Amino acid sequence: MTRWKTMAIVAAAVFPGAARADVGDLTMSGFGTLGAVRINTDSAQFVRDLRQNSGAGKTLDFSVDSRLALQLDYRFDDAFSLTIQALAQKNRDGNFKPELEWANIKYRLDQAWSFRAGRMGTPLFLISDSRNVGYASPWVRPPVDVYSQAASSYFDGIDANWSGKLGGGTARLQPYFGLAPSRLRPDFDVKLRKMAGLNSTYEYGAWLFRAGYMYSRLDGESPSLDSLFEAMRDVGRIPGLAQWRDAAAALETRAKKTSFAGVGLAFDDDTWLVQAEYTQRRVESFIGDTDGWYATLGYRLGTVMPYLTHAAVQGHRNTAADSLLAPSPELAGLKSIVRGVSGAGTQKTTGVGVRWDVYRNIALKAQFDRIRTERGRDSWMLKPADGKSVNVYSLAADFVF
Amino acid sequence: MKLRHCALLALLAGAAQATEIAVIVHPQAGVETLSADEIAQLFLGKSNSFANGQVVIPVEQSAGPLRDEFSTRALNKSATAVRAFRAKLQFTGKAVAPKEIGSSADVKKFVASNPNSIGYIDKAAVDGSVKAIAHY
């Protein structure tokens, strides 16, 4: 926090334009959501993403979707500007301590090029920049099956933005480089190091096409998982059981290659809304590869927009532990624990909802989702639902100011 | 008497809605005309400069009939859709939403004193302090 504060002060001192402080240079704005969600069972807990360590059961929960953000935009001059955004949402520790989502300085070279340094949104998805801004999207929350694949929404680093006219539309290219830290449940700290990616979009009339790719080195730290892998390495020292050591190496999260690829399209002519994305997460470890997609169709009737969404995520298990020799009941138990943590879950979600723009800066939403999980493979929720379908009832008020 | 007064106001309000909207810039902005597409791009934050490269700051009217008219006629979107669209740009650091300045008189005053701004006002309010470059 203080690091960014210092950076802002330094920036203000370096760029004398700041001292002028014309009215019109500083913009303060914000957004937020008051959301209530419950599900039809207490045998599972619904969470919005992999950061949350408690979720909604049968009783109405206000913590899963509610959030509040404040943003400061400061224009020093025609070339330099500063954006700072603090966002309070439920974190792993179960509280709403605000975190810096954005804190970057932008330098605009000319009409085509601009450069940024600091903290900014990781452009892994079609709406990754605005994934926290409920008001900017039709749904109560971005489709969990797709957007939970990457729980972290920001990175620290640099990027370049190029935009230009191309065949009657506007093309944008955004190469970026940096480090993405995230804190996942229950005690898992993940860093995507040397993250390098390219995001590209093409806008043509009401159409928007997007393609992106990111590559990085993942380092994960988790006391409980580390002790599990340590135990596997210990077993690997027993003559004849060296395969346990190899399996630990395959499943642990030190310096593992990670990539994320996605394509998306959106069509919005103010009457019809069509939006679809397909994404692939690849991680060499127990975390597991995933493929996710969704499609949304909406139709505006004045200030009311009903919408329909179908989403799915297919998890692939890392099979490194499947053929381990377990000559004792203790080792068989350890093997089943190891197999239990391997791989991401598979689920499908069908949802219907309605957005009502009730006031000039407030949208009310009601959404019903039915999530079908594959037995024993539902890491996207808390507590296993064991292959049962779960109904999710959500209400939200999104606002901007 | 009171009733007649109200009827007159209603007529005037009706007439005001039918009034043309003028898009205005500073007389020394160095811009003679802008296409409908260029104007929409500036007000939707899709571009932030004139063709000559000059950075331009769009200013917005306060919520009201003129703003709604401008949204539908110039931006081809409802005022609500414009707000949602801008929220997306604003909170992604892509563009800052135009400042809400006030009524036609306030917008005119702002544009007249800021060479790199663009606004829109009731055409009837246009005078020598600003230059009208498009009408809706």
Coordinates of C-alpha atoms in Angstrom, one line a residue:
Chain A
M1 CA 0.0 0.0 0.0
T2 CA 2.6 2.5 1.1
R3 CA 4.8 1.6 -1.9
W4 CA 2.1 2.8 -4.3
K5 CA 1.4 5.9 -2.2
T6 CA 5.1 6.8 -2.4
M7 CA 5.0 6.2 -6.1
A8 CA 2.1 8.6 -6.5
I9 CA 3.8 11.3 -4.5
V10 CA 7.0 10.8 -6.5
A11 CA 5.0 11.0 -9.7
A12 CA 3.4 14.2 -8.6
A13 CA 6.8 15.7 -7.8
V14 CA 8.4 14.6 -11.1
F15 CA 5.6 15.9 -13.3
P16 CA 5.1 19.6 -12.7
G17 CA 1.7 19.5 -14.4
A18 CA 0.4 18.0 -11.1
A19 CA 1.1 21.2 -9.3
R20 CA -1.2 23.1 -11.7
A21 CA -4.2 20.9 -10.6
D22 CA -6.7 22.4 -13.1
V23 CA -10.2 21.7 -12.3
G24 CA -11.1 18.8 -14.5
D25 CA -7.8 16.9 -14.1
L26 CA -8.8 14.9 -11.1
T27 CA -11.7 12.4 -11.3
M28 CA -13.0 10.5 -8.4
S29 CA -15.5 7.7 -9.1
G30 CA -16.5 4.3 -7.8
F31 CA -18.6 1.2 -8.2
G32 CA -20.1 -1.4 -6.0
T33 CA -22.4 -4.3 -5.6
L34 CA -24.8 -5.3 -2.8
G35 CA -25.4 -8.9 -3.5
A36 CA -27.4 -11.6 -1.7
V37 CA -27.1 -15.3 -2.7
R38 CA -28.3 -18.6 -1.3
I39 CA -28.3 -22.2 -2.5
N40 CA -30.8 -25.1 -2.0
T41 CA -28.5 -27.2 0.1
D42 CA -26.2 -27.1 3.1
S43 CA -24.1 -29.9 1.8
A44 CA -22.2 -27.5 -0.5
Q45 CA -21.1 -23.9 -0.2
F46 CA -21.2 -21.6 -3.2
V47 CA -18.3 -19.3 -3.7
R48 CA -17.6 -16.7 -6.4
D49 CA -14.0 -17.8 -7.0
L50 CA -11.1 -19.7 -5.5
R51 CA -10.1 -16.9 -3.1
Q52 CA -13.2 -17.2 -0.8
N53 CA -12.9 -19.5 2.1
S54 CA -16.5 -19.5 3.0
G55 CA -19.6 -19.3 0.9
A56 CA -23.3 -19.4 0.7
G57 CA -25.4 -22.3 1.9
K58 CA -29.1 -22.4 2.6
T59 CA -29.1 -19.1 4.5
L60 CA -28.9 -15.8 2.6
D61 CA -25.3 -14.7 2.3
F62 CA -24.3 -11.1 1.6
S63 CA -20.6 -11.5 1.6
V64 CA -20.0 -13.6 -1.6
D65 CA -20.9 -10.9 -4.2
S66 CA -20.9 -7.6 -2.3
R67 CA -18.0 -5.2 -3.0
L68 CA -17.1 -1.6 -3.1
A69 CA -14.4 0.2 -5.0
L70 CA -13.1 3.8 -5.2
Q71 CA -11.1 5.1 -8.2
L72 CA -9.0 8.2 -8.7
D73 CA -7.9 9.3 -12.1
Y74 CA -5.5 12.1 -12.4
R75 CA -4.4 13.7 -15.6
F76 CA -1.1 15.5 -15.3
D77 CA -1.1 16.7 -18.9
D78 CA -1.9 15.4 -22.4
A79 CA 0.8 12.7 -22.0
F80 CA 0.7 11.4 -18.4
S81 CA -2.1 10.2 -16.2
L82 CA -2.5 8.2 -13.0
T83 CA -5.1 5.6 -12.1
I84 CA -5.6 4.2 -8.6
Q85 CA -8.4 1.9 -7.7
A86 CA -9.0 0.3 -4.2
L87 CA -11.4 -2.6 -4.0
A88 CA -12.9 -4.1 -0.9
Q89 CA -14.3 -7.6 -1.5
K90 CA -14.3 -10.7 0.7
N91 CA -10.8 -12.1 0.8
R92 CA -9.3 -15.4 2.0
D93 CA -9.3 -14.2 5.6
G94 CA -13.0 -13.6 5.4
N95 CA -12.8 -9.8 5.8
F96 CA -13.3 -6.9 3.4
K97 CA -9.9 -5.2 3.8
P98 CA -9.4 -3.0 0.7
E99 CA -6.7 -4.0 -1.8
L100 CA -5.2 -2.0 -4.6
E101 CA -6.5 -3.4 -7.9
W102 CA -5.0 -0.6 -10.0
A103 CA -2.2 1.8 -9.4
N104 CA -0.5 2.7 -12.6
I105 CA 1.0 5.6 -14.5
K106 CA 0.1 5.9 -18.2
Y107 CA 2.1 7.6 -20.8
R108 CA 0.4 8.4 -24.0
L109 CA 3.0 8.8 -26.8
D110 CA 0.6 9.5 -29.7
Q111 CA -2.8 8.5 -31.0
A112 CA -1.7 4.9 -31.5
W113 CA 0.6 4.1 -28.6
S114 CA 0.4 4.3 -24.9
F115 CA 2.5 2.7 -22.1
R116 CA 1.7 1.9 -18.5
A117 CA 3.7 0.9 -15.4
G118 CA 2.4 -0.3 -12.1
R119 CA -0.6 -2.5 -11.1
M120 CA -3.3 -3.2 -13.7
G121 CA -5.8 -5.7 -14.7
T122 CA -4.5 -9.0 -16.2
P123 CA -6.1 -9.2 -19.6
L124 CA -6.9 -13.0 -19.5
F125 CA -10.5 -12.7 -20.4
L126 CA -12.9 -10.7 -22.6
I127 CA -14.1 -8.6 -19.6
S128 CA -11.1 -9.2 -17.3
D129 CA -10.6 -5.4 -16.9
S130 CA -14.1 -4.9 -15.7
R131 CA -14.7 -8.3 -14.0
N132 CA -15.3 -6.7 -10.6
V133 CA -17.7 -4.0 -12.0
G134 CA -21.1 -5.6 -11.8
Y135 CA -22.7 -2.6 -13.4
A136 CA -20.8 -3.1 -16.6
S137 CA -22.0 -6.6 -17.2
P138 CA -25.4 -8.3 -17.6
W139 CA -24.9 -11.0 -14.9
V140 CA -24.7 -10.9 -11.1
R141 CA -21.2 -12.2 -11.5
P142 CA -19.0 -13.3 -14.4
P143 CA -19.6 -17.0 -15.2
V144 CA -17.8 -18.8 -12.4
D145 CA -16.9 -21.8 -14.6
V146 CA -14.7 -19.6 -16.8
Y147 CA -13.6 -16.7 -14.6
S148 CA -12.7 -18.8 -11.6
Q149 CA -9.9 -20.5 -13.6
A150 CA -7.8 -17.4 -12.8
A151 CA -8.8 -15.9 -9.5
S152 CA -6.3 -13.1 -9.5
S153 CA -7.4 -10.1 -11.5
Y154 CA -4.3 -7.9 -11.4
F155 CA -0.6 -8.0 -12.1
D156 CA 2.3 -5.7 -11.3
G157 CA 4.4 -4.8 -14.3
I158 CA 4.4 -2.9 -17.6
D159 CA 2.3 -3.0 -20.7
A160 CA 2.0 -1.2 -24.1
N161 CA -1.2 -0.5 -25.9
W162 CA -1.4 0.0 -29.6
S163 CA -4.6 0.9 -31.5
G164 CA -5.2 1.6 -35.1
K165 CA -7.8 1.5 -37.9
L166 CA -8.0 -1.8 -39.7
G167 CA -10.5 -2.6 -42.5
G168 CA -13.2 -0.3 -41.2
G169 CA -12.8 -1.4 -37.5
T170 CA -10.4 -0.7 -34.7
A171 CA -7.6 -3.1 -33.8
R172 CA -5.8 -3.1 -30.4
L173 CA -2.7 -5.0 -29.3
Q174 CA -1.5 -5.1 -25.7
P175 CA 1.7 -6.9 -24.9
Y176 CA 2.4 -7.1 -21.1
F177 CA 5.0 -8.4 -18.7
G178 CA 5.0 -8.7 -15.0
L179 CA 4.2 -10.6 -11.8
A180 CA 0.7 -11.7 -10.6
P181 CA 0.3 -12.5 -6.9
S182 CA -2.8 -14.1 -5.6
R183 CA -4.0 -15.6 -2.3
L184 CA -6.2 -18.6 -2.7
R185 CA -8.0 -20.7 -0.2
P186 CA -7.3 -22.3 2.2
D187 CA -3.7 -21.3 2.6
F188 CA -2.3 -21.2 -0.9
D189 CA -0.2 -18.3 -2.1
V190 CA 0.4 -18.3 -5.8
K191 CA 2.8 -16.1 -7.8
L192 CA 2.8 -16.1 -11.6
R193 CA 6.4 -14.9 -12.2
K194 CA 7.8 -13.6 -15.5
M195 CA 4.3 -13.4 -16.8
A196 CA 4.4 -12.4 -20.5
G197 CA 1.3 -12.1 -22.6
L198 CA -0.4 -10.6 -25.5
N199 CA -4.0 -9.4 -25.6
S200 CA -5.6 -8.4 -28.9
T201 CA -9.1 -7.1 -29.8
Y202 CA -10.8 -6.1 -32.9
E203 CA -13.9 -4.0 -32.8
Y204 CA -16.2 -3.7 -35.8
G205 CA -19.5 -1.9 -35.4
A206 CA -21.4 -3.8 -32.8
W207 CA -18.9 -6.7 -32.9
L208 CA -15.9 -7.2 -30.6
F209 CA -13.5 -10.1 -31.1
R210 CA -10.8 -10.9 -28.6
A211 CA -7.8 -13.3 -28.5
G212 CA -5.1 -13.6 -25.9
Y213 CA -2.3 -15.7 -24.6
M214 CA -0.3 -15.6 -21.4
Y215 CA 2.8 -17.6 -20.4
S216 CA 4.4 -17.6 -17.0
R217 CA 6.2 -19.6 -14.3
L218 CA 4.0 -20.5 -11.3
D219 CA 5.3 -20.7 -7.8
G220 CA 2.9 -21.8 -5.1
E221 CA 3.3 -21.9 -1.4
S222 CA 1.0 -23.7 1.0
P223 CA 2.0 -25.1 4.4
S224 CA -0.4 -28.0 4.2
L225 CA 0.3 -29.0 0.6
D226 CA 4.1 -28.6 1.2
S227 CA 3.9 -31.0 4.1
L228 CA 2.0 -33.4 1.9
F229 CA 4.7 -33.3 -0.8
E230 CA 7.4 -33.6 1.8
A231 CA 5.7 -36.8 3.1
M232 CA 5.7 -38.1 -0.5
R233 CA 9.4 -37.3 -0.9
D234 CA 10.0 -39.2 2.4
V235 CA 8.2 -42.2 1.1
G236 CA 10.3 -41.9 -2.1
R237 CA 13.5 -42.6 0.0
I238 CA 12.2 -46.1 0.7
P239 CA 14.0 -48.5 -1.6
G240 CA 11.7 -49.5 -4.5
L241 CA 9.3 -46.5 -3.9
A242 CA 11.3 -43.8 -5.7
Q243 CA 8.3 -43.2 -7.9
W244 CA 6.7 -41.3 -5.0
R245 CA 9.5 -38.7 -5.2
D246 CA 8.9 -38.3 -9.0
A247 CA 5.1 -38.0 -8.4
A248 CA 5.8 -35.2 -5.8
A249 CA 8.0 -33.4 -8.3
A250 CA 5.2 -33.7 -10.9
L251 CA 2.5 -32.4 -8.5
E252 CA 4.2 -29.7 -6.5
T253 CA 4.0 -26.1 -7.5
R254 CA 7.6 -24.9 -7.7
A255 CA 8.7 -23.2 -10.9
K256 CA 6.0 -24.8 -13.0
K257 CA 5.1 -23.7 -16.5
T258 CA 1.7 -22.1 -16.8
S259 CA -0.2 -20.8 -19.8
F260 CA -3.6 -19.3 -20.4
A261 CA -5.3 -18.8 -23.7
G262 CA -8.7 -17.5 -24.6
V263 CA -10.8 -16.3 -27.5
G264 CA -14.1 -14.4 -27.1
L265 CA -16.7 -12.5 -29.0
A266 CA -19.3 -10.0 -28.1
F267 CA -22.2 -8.5 -30.1
D268 CA -24.1 -5.6 -28.7
D269 CA -26.4 -3.5 -30.8
D270 CA -28.4 -2.1 -27.8
T271 CA -31.2 -4.6 -28.4
W272 CA -29.4 -8.0 -28.6
L273 CA -26.5 -9.0 -26.6
V274 CA -24.4 -12.0 -27.5
Q275 CA -21.2 -12.8 -25.6
A276 CA -19.2 -16.0 -25.7
E277 CA -15.7 -17.1 -24.6
Y278 CA -13.5 -20.2 -24.7
T279 CA -10.5 -20.5 -22.4
Q280 CA -7.7 -22.9 -21.6
R281 CA -5.7 -23.0 -18.5
R282 CA -2.6 -25.1 -18.5
V283 CA -0.6 -25.7 -15.2
E284 CA 2.1 -28.4 -14.7
S285 CA 1.2 -29.4 -11.1
F286 CA -1.6 -30.8 -9.0
I287 CA -3.6 -27.8 -9.9
G288 CA -4.6 -29.2 -13.2
D289 CA -5.5 -28.1 -16.7
T290 CA -8.9 -26.7 -17.4
D291 CA -11.0 -25.8 -20.4
G292 CA -13.9 -23.4 -19.8
W293 CA -16.5 -21.7 -22.0
Y294 CA -19.7 -19.8 -21.7
A295 CA -22.3 -18.2 -24.0
T296 CA -24.8 -15.5 -23.0
L297 CA -27.7 -14.2 -24.9
G298 CA -29.6 -11.1 -23.8
Y299 CA -32.5 -9.1 -25.2
R300 CA -33.2 -5.5 -24.1
L301 CA -36.7 -4.3 -23.6
G302 CA -36.2 -0.7 -22.6
T303 CA -34.5 -0.8 -19.2
V304 CA -35.1 -4.5 -18.7
M305 CA -32.9 -7.2 -20.1
P306 CA -33.6 -10.9 -19.6
Y307 CA -30.6 -13.1 -20.3
L308 CA -29.7 -16.7 -20.6
T309 CA -26.2 -18.2 -20.0
H310 CA -24.7 -21.6 -20.4
A311 CA -21.2 -22.3 -19.0
A312 CA -19.0 -25.2 -18.4
V313 CA -15.5 -26.1 -17.2
Q314 CA -13.8 -29.3 -17.8
G315 CA -11.0 -30.2 -15.4
H316 CA -8.2 -32.6 -16.2
R317 CA -6.6 -34.6 -13.4
N318 CA -2.9 -34.9 -13.1
T319 CA -2.5 -38.7 -13.1
A320 CA 1.0 -38.7 -11.6
A321 CA -0.3 -40.3 -8.4
D322 CA -2.6 -42.9 -9.9
S323 CA -0.1 -45.8 -10.4
L324 CA 1.9 -45.3 -7.2
L325 CA 2.8 -48.5 -5.4
A326 CA 1.2 -48.5 -1.9
P327 CA 2.2 -51.7 -0.1
S328 CA 0.8 -50.6 3.2
P329 CA -2.6 -49.3 4.4
E330 CA -0.8 -46.0 5.5
L331 CA 0.6 -45.5 2.0
A332 CA -2.7 -46.4 0.4
G333 CA -4.3 -43.7 2.6
L334 CA -1.6 -41.1 1.6
K335 CA -2.1 -42.1 -2.0
S336 CA -5.9 -41.4 -1.8
I337 CA -5.2 -38.0 -0.2
V338 CA -2.8 -37.1 -3.0
R339 CA -5.2 -38.2 -5.6
G340 CA -7.9 -36.2 -3.8
V341 CA -6.1 -32.9 -4.2
S342 CA -5.1 -33.6 -7.9
G343 CA -6.9 -31.8 -10.6
A344 CA -9.7 -29.3 -11.0
G345 CA -13.4 -30.0 -11.0
T346 CA -15.8 -30.4 -13.9
Q347 CA -19.1 -28.7 -13.8
K348 CA -21.8 -27.2 -16.0
T349 CA -24.0 -24.2 -15.2
T350 CA -27.2 -23.1 -16.8
G351 CA -28.5 -19.7 -15.7
V352 CA -31.4 -17.3 -16.4
G353 CA -31.6 -13.8 -15.1
V354 CA -32.8 -10.3 -15.6
R355 CA -31.2 -7.0 -15.3
W356 CA -33.3 -3.9 -14.6
D357 CA -31.7 -0.5 -14.9
V358 CA -33.9 1.0 -12.2
Y359 CA -32.1 4.3 -11.9
R360 CA -29.6 6.2 -13.9
N361 CA -26.6 4.6 -12.1
I362 CA -28.2 1.6 -10.4
A363 CA -29.0 -1.8 -11.9
L364 CA -31.0 -4.5 -10.1
K365 CA -30.4 -8.1 -11.1
A366 CA -32.0 -11.4 -10.2
Q367 CA -30.4 -14.6 -11.4
F368 CA -31.1 -18.3 -11.1
D369 CA -28.3 -20.9 -11.8
R370 CA -28.3 -24.6 -11.8
I371 CA -24.9 -26.1 -11.4
R372 CA -24.3 -29.7 -12.2
T373 CA -21.1 -31.1 -10.7
E374 CA -19.3 -34.3 -11.6
R375 CA -19.1 -36.6 -8.7
G376 CA -16.1 -35.9 -6.4
R377 CA -14.8 -33.2 -8.7
D378 CA -16.3 -29.9 -7.7
S379 CA -13.3 -27.8 -6.6
W380 CA -15.2 -24.7 -7.8
M381 CA -17.4 -24.9 -4.7
L382 CA -16.6 -25.3 -1.1
K383 CA -17.4 -28.7 0.4
P384 CA -18.1 -31.3 -2.2
A385 CA -21.6 -31.5 -3.7
D386 CA -20.8 -35.0 -4.7
G387 CA -22.2 -34.9 -8.2
K388 CA -25.5 -33.4 -7.2
S389 CA -27.1 -30.4 -8.9
V390 CA -27.1 -27.2 -6.9
N391 CA -29.5 -24.4 -7.4
V392 CA -28.1 -20.9 -6.8
Y393 CA -30.5 -17.9 -6.2
S394 CA -28.9 -14.5 -6.5
L395 CA -30.1 -10.9 -6.1
A396 CA -27.8 -7.9 -6.7
A397 CA -27.9 -4.1 -6.8
D398 CA -24.9 -2.8 -8.8
F399 CA -24.1 0.9 -8.8
V400 CA -21.5 3.4 -10.1
F401 CA -20.8 6.9 -8.9
Chain B
M1 CA -54.2 31.9 -15.7
K2 CA -52.1 29.3 -13.8
L3 CA -53.4 26.6 -16.1
R4 CA -52.5 28.6 -19.2
H5 CA -49.1 29.2 -17.8
C6 CA -48.6 25.4 -17.4
A7 CA -49.8 24.8 -20.9
L8 CA -47.3 27.3 -22.2
L9 CA -44.5 25.6 -20.3
A10 CA -45.5 22.3 -21.7
L11 CA -45.5 23.7 -25.2
L12 CA -42.0 25.2 -24.6
A13 CA -40.7 22.0 -23.2
G14 CA -42.1 20.2 -26.3
A15 CA -40.5 22.8 -28.5
A16 CA -37.1 22.4 -26.7
Q17 CA -37.1 18.7 -27.4
A18 CA -37.5 19.3 -31.0
T19 CA -34.7 21.9 -31.0
E20 CA -31.5 21.0 -32.7
I21 CA -28.4 20.1 -30.7
A22 CA -25.2 21.7 -31.7
V23 CA -21.8 20.1 -31.1
I24 CA -19.4 22.8 -30.1
V25 CA -15.6 23.4 -29.8
H26 CA -13.4 26.3 -29.0
P27 CA -13.1 28.8 -31.9
Q28 CA -9.3 28.3 -31.9
A29 CA -9.5 24.4 -31.7
G30 CA -8.4 24.2 -35.3
V31 CA -11.3 21.9 -36.2
E32 CA -13.8 22.9 -38.9
T33 CA -16.0 19.8 -38.9
L34 CA -16.3 16.3 -37.4
S35 CA -18.1 13.3 -38.8
A36 CA -20.9 11.7 -36.8
D37 CA -18.6 8.7 -36.3
E38 CA -15.8 10.8 -34.9
I39 CA -18.1 12.6 -32.5
A40 CA -19.6 9.3 -31.3
Q41 CA -16.0 7.9 -30.8
L42 CA -15.0 10.9 -28.7
F43 CA -18.0 10.9 -26.5
L44 CA -17.8 7.1 -26.0
G45 CA -14.2 7.2 -25.1
K46 CA -13.1 5.2 -28.1
S47 CA -10.8 8.0 -29.2
N48 CA -9.4 10.9 -27.3
S49 CA -8.0 13.2 -30.0
F50 CA -8.9 15.2 -33.1
A51 CA -7.6 14.0 -36.5
N52 CA -4.7 16.5 -36.1
G53 CA -3.6 14.7 -33.0
Q54 CA -4.8 17.3 -30.5
V55 CA -6.0 15.6 -27.3
V56 CA -9.6 16.5 -26.7
I57 CA -11.7 16.4 -23.5
P58 CA -15.4 15.8 -24.0
V59 CA -17.8 17.4 -21.5
E60 CA -21.3 16.1 -20.8
Q61 CA -24.5 17.7 -19.9
S62 CA -26.2 16.9 -16.6
A63 CA -28.9 14.2 -16.7
G64 CA -31.9 15.6 -18.6
P65 CA -33.8 15.6 -21.9
L66 CA -31.0 17.1 -23.9
R67 CA -28.5 14.5 -22.8
D68 CA -31.0 11.7 -23.5
E69 CA -31.6 13.2 -27.0
F70 CA -27.9 13.4 -27.7
S71 CA -27.4 9.8 -26.5
T72 CA -30.0 8.5 -28.9
R73 CA -29.3 10.8 -31.9
A74 CA -25.5 11.1 -31.8
L75 CA -24.4 8.0 -29.9
N76 CA -27.1 5.7 -31.1
K77 CA -27.5 4.4 -27.5
S78 CA -29.9 5.0 -24.7
A79 CA -28.6 7.2 -21.9
T80 CA -28.5 4.0 -19.7
A81 CA -26.5 2.1 -22.2
V82 CA -24.0 5.0 -22.6
R83 CA -23.5 4.9 -18.8
A84 CA -22.9 1.2 -18.7
F85 CA -20.6 1.5 -21.6
R86 CA -18.6 4.2 -20.0
A87 CA -18.5 2.4 -16.6
K88 CA -16.7 -0.4 -18.5
L89 CA -14.1 2.1 -19.9
Q90 CA -13.8 4.1 -16.7
F91 CA -13.0 1.3 -14.3
T92 CA -10.7 -0.4 -16.7
G93 CA -8.5 2.6 -17.0
K94 CA -9.1 2.8 -20.7
A95 CA -10.8 6.2 -20.6
V96 CA -12.1 8.7 -18.1
A97 CA -15.8 9.3 -18.5
P98 CA -16.6 12.8 -19.7
K99 CA -17.2 15.4 -17.0
E100 CA -20.7 16.4 -16.2
I101 CA -20.6 20.2 -16.5
G102 CA -24.3 21.2 -16.2
S103 CA -26.7 22.8 -18.6
S104 CA -26.1 24.3 -22.1
A105 CA -24.9 27.6 -20.5
D106 CA -22.3 25.8 -18.3
V107 CA -21.1 23.6 -21.2
K108 CA -20.8 26.6 -23.4
K109 CA -18.8 28.5 -20.8
F110 CA -16.5 25.5 -20.3
V111 CA -15.8 25.0 -24.0
A112 CA -15.3 28.7 -24.6
S113 CA -12.5 28.7 -22.0
N114 CA -10.9 25.3 -22.8
P115 CA -9.4 25.1 -26.3
N116 CA -9.1 21.2 -26.2
S117 CA -12.7 20.5 -25.2
I118 CA -15.8 19.4 -27.0
G119 CA -19.4 19.6 -25.8
Y120 CA -23.0 19.8 -27.1
I121 CA -25.6 22.4 -26.3
D122 CA -29.0 23.5 -27.4
K123 CA -28.5 25.1 -30.8
A124 CA -30.3 28.2 -29.7
A125 CA -27.6 28.8 -27.1
V126 CA -24.7 29.0 -29.6
D127 CA -23.0 32.3 -29.9
G128 CA -19.6 33.7 -30.9
S129 CA -17.7 32.3 -27.9
V130 CA -17.8 28.8 -29.3
K131 CA -17.8 27.1 -32.7
A132 CA -20.6 24.7 -33.8
I133 CA -19.1 21.9 -35.9
A134 CA -22.1 19.5 -36.2
H135 CA -25.8 19.5 -35.6
Y136 CA -28.2 16.8 -34.6

